[in-house]
Amino acid sequence: MKRRQFLAGTAGTLALAGSSGLPVLASMLPVVQVFKNPNCGCCSAWVTHLQQSGFTVQVTEVNDTAVARRQHGMPDKYGSCHTATVAGYVIEGHVPAKDIKRLLTSRITALGLAVPGMPVGSPGMEVGAQQDAYQVLLIDKHGRDRVFASYPQISRSKP
């Protein structure tokens, strides 16, 4: 089999896997480096969310996540409880994996994404069926933001 035929066949298989809803191989996604406090349960839950979404995650435990955030250029006003890097982007807080994948696919010129604070119902911050409204912000290289994705408030009471 010639190289071109092999590559075309591989690309076709991957396109079918992606369009069929089957997970694409984790090795195709870049590694996410997470900086988190060793005692942070919601940070660990977010790491699990990323892994379940196909990412390989490397965790670096730090005592002060604000230091990691500043080292990677993310302004403090977007701060949350953990900072991550992936493929040259900075990811701050409980950003859903699907939004990280969308950023990686679009290759927008930006510093990265942020979910400031710790909104209930965001990945890693699940509390039953409750979800606060929150936004994923796209942060540009000058520290300005715009909305990248919005998630509505959901409040379900048990019957």
Short mmCIF file of C-alpha atoms in Angstrom, two decimals:
data_model
loop_
_atom_site.label_atom_id
_atom_site.label_comp_id
_atom_site.label_asym_id
_atom_site.label_seq_id
_atom_site.Cartn_x
_atom_site.Cartn_y
_atom_site.Cartn_z
CA MET A 1 0.00 0.00 0.00
CA LYS A 2 1.34 3.38 -0.92
CA ARG A 3 1.72 6.13 1.66
CA ARG A 4 -0.98 8.33 0.08
CA GLN A 5 -3.49 5.49 0.06
CA PHE A 6 -2.74 4.71 3.70
CA LEU A 7 -3.11 8.36 4.75
CA ALA A 8 -6.32 8.79 2.77
CA GLY A 9 -7.77 5.64 4.33
CA THR A 10 -6.78 6.74 7.82
CA ALA A 11 -8.29 10.18 7.30
CA GLY A 12 -11.50 8.63 6.04
CA THR A 13 -11.71 6.29 9.02
CA LEU A 14 -11.17 9.16 11.44
CA ALA A 15 -13.77 11.28 9.69
CA LEU A 16 -16.27 8.43 9.99
CA ALA A 17 -15.44 7.94 13.67
CA GLY A 18 -15.90 11.62 14.37
CA SER A 19 -19.16 11.89 12.45
CA SER A 20 -20.60 8.73 13.98
CA GLY A 21 -20.23 10.01 17.49
CA LEU A 22 -17.48 7.51 18.29
CA PRO A 23 -14.68 8.98 20.40
CA VAL A 24 -11.60 9.97 18.45
CA LEU A 25 -8.39 8.46 19.76
CA ALA A 26 -6.98 10.29 22.79
CA SER A 27 -3.55 10.24 21.17
CA MET A 28 -4.91 12.66 18.56
CA LEU A 29 -5.68 15.27 21.22
CA PRO A 30 -2.84 17.29 22.72
CA VAL A 31 -1.88 16.66 26.34
CA VAL A 32 -3.45 19.00 28.89
CA GLN A 33 -1.10 20.15 31.68
CA VAL A 34 -3.10 21.03 34.82
CA PHE A 35 -1.79 23.05 37.76
CA LYS A 36 -3.90 22.43 40.85
CA ASN A 37 -3.78 22.33 44.62
CA PRO A 38 -3.36 18.74 45.87
CA ASN A 39 -6.40 19.12 48.17
CA CYS A 40 -8.82 20.44 45.56
CA GLY A 41 -11.58 17.92 44.92
CA CYS A 42 -13.36 19.90 42.23
CA CYS A 43 -10.07 20.27 40.33
CA SER A 44 -9.64 16.49 40.40
CA ALA A 45 -13.23 16.10 39.17
CA TRP A 46 -12.46 18.47 36.27
CA VAL A 47 -9.38 16.39 35.40
CA THR A 48 -11.61 13.30 35.32
CA HIS A 49 -14.05 15.18 33.03
CA LEU A 50 -11.20 15.90 30.60
CA GLN A 51 -10.00 12.29 30.69
CA GLN A 52 -13.52 10.99 30.05
CA SER A 53 -13.64 13.36 27.07
CA GLY A 54 -10.54 11.80 25.52
CA PHE A 55 -7.75 14.05 26.78
CA THR A 56 -4.53 12.80 28.31
CA VAL A 57 -3.92 14.93 31.40
CA GLN A 58 -0.71 15.58 33.31
CA VAL A 59 -1.22 17.10 36.75
CA THR A 60 1.28 19.31 38.56
CA GLU A 61 0.35 19.94 42.15
CA VAL A 62 1.10 23.46 43.37
CA ASN A 63 0.35 25.24 46.62
CA ASP A 64 -0.65 28.52 44.96
CA THR A 65 -2.50 28.27 41.66
CA ALA A 66 -2.40 32.06 41.24
CA VAL A 67 1.34 31.78 40.64
CA ALA A 68 0.78 29.27 37.83
CA ARG A 69 -1.98 31.45 36.37
CA ARG A 70 0.29 34.51 36.29
CA GLN A 71 3.23 32.53 34.87
CA HIS A 72 1.07 31.60 31.90
CA GLY A 73 -0.22 35.15 31.39
CA MET A 74 -3.84 34.70 32.48
CA PRO A 75 -5.08 37.88 34.21
CA ASP A 76 -6.18 37.38 37.83
CA LYS A 77 -9.66 38.72 37.11
CA TYR A 78 -10.40 35.45 35.28
CA GLY A 79 -9.11 33.36 38.18
CA SER A 80 -10.53 30.08 39.35
CA CYS A 81 -9.15 27.15 41.31
CA HIS A 82 -6.91 25.61 38.62
CA THR A 83 -4.99 26.59 35.51
CA ALA A 84 -4.15 24.39 32.55
CA THR A 85 -2.23 24.66 29.31
CA VAL A 86 -2.90 22.83 26.06
CA ALA A 87 -1.39 23.35 22.61
CA GLY A 88 -0.21 26.88 23.44
CA TYR A 89 -3.48 27.96 25.07
CA VAL A 90 -4.19 28.69 28.73
CA ILE A 91 -7.37 27.22 30.20
CA GLU A 92 -8.57 28.77 33.47
CA GLY A 93 -11.20 27.12 35.62
CA HIS A 94 -14.02 24.72 34.91
CA VAL A 95 -14.10 24.99 31.11
CA PRO A 96 -16.08 22.16 29.47
CA ALA A 97 -13.96 19.77 27.38
CA LYS A 98 -16.15 20.36 24.32
CA ASP A 99 -15.22 24.06 24.38
CA ILE A 100 -11.51 23.22 24.62
CA LYS A 101 -11.90 20.91 21.62
CA ARG A 102 -13.73 23.64 19.72
CA LEU A 103 -10.89 26.09 20.47
CA LEU A 104 -8.28 23.55 19.35
CA THR A 105 -10.18 22.88 16.13
CA SER A 106 -10.72 26.56 15.31
CA ARG A 107 -7.13 27.59 16.15
CA ILE A 108 -8.31 31.10 17.06
CA THR A 109 -5.49 33.47 17.92
CA ALA A 110 -6.00 33.94 21.66
CA LEU A 111 -4.47 33.45 25.08
CA GLY A 112 -7.12 30.87 25.92
CA LEU A 113 -10.42 30.20 27.67
CA ALA A 114 -11.67 30.97 31.16
CA VAL A 115 -14.63 30.24 33.39
CA PRO A 116 -14.04 32.68 36.25
CA GLY A 117 -15.01 31.59 39.72
CA MET A 118 -16.50 28.19 40.33
CA PRO A 119 -20.04 28.07 38.90
CA VAL A 120 -22.24 25.26 40.18
CA GLY A 121 -22.96 22.74 37.45
CA SER A 122 -19.84 23.41 35.41
CA PRO A 123 -17.61 20.34 34.86
CA GLY A 124 -16.16 19.34 38.22
CA MET A 125 -18.66 21.49 40.10
CA GLU A 126 -21.71 19.27 39.71
CA VAL A 127 -24.30 19.46 42.49
CA GLY A 128 -27.18 17.18 41.60
CA ALA A 129 -29.24 18.61 38.74
CA GLN A 130 -28.49 22.25 39.66
CA GLN A 131 -26.55 24.42 37.21
CA ASP A 132 -25.92 28.14 37.54
CA ALA A 133 -25.81 30.18 34.35
CA TYR A 134 -22.20 30.75 33.30
CA GLN A 135 -20.10 31.76 30.33
CA VAL A 136 -16.88 30.47 28.86
CA LEU A 137 -14.80 33.49 27.93
CA LEU A 138 -12.28 33.68 25.11
CA ILE A 139 -9.33 35.74 26.38
CA ASP A 140 -7.26 37.54 23.77
CA LYS A 141 -3.52 38.17 23.99
CA HIS A 142 -4.21 41.61 25.55
CA GLY A 143 -6.35 40.19 28.36
CA ARG A 144 -9.68 41.25 26.86
CA ASP A 145 -12.58 38.83 26.78
CA ARG A 146 -15.58 37.92 24.70
CA VAL A 147 -18.16 35.19 25.17
CA PHE A 148 -17.12 31.90 23.59
CA ALA A 149 -19.99 29.77 24.95
CA SER A 150 -22.96 30.28 27.29
CA TYR A 151 -24.62 27.78 29.57
CA PRO A 152 -28.08 28.47 30.99
CA GLN A 153 -29.28 28.09 34.53
CA ILE A 154 -30.92 24.74 35.15
CA SER A 155 -32.90 24.06 38.26
CA ARG A 156 -34.67 20.76 38.52
CA SER A 157 -36.52 19.83 41.63
CA LYS A 158 -37.29 16.25 42.52
CA PRO A 159 -40.98 15.26 42.14
#
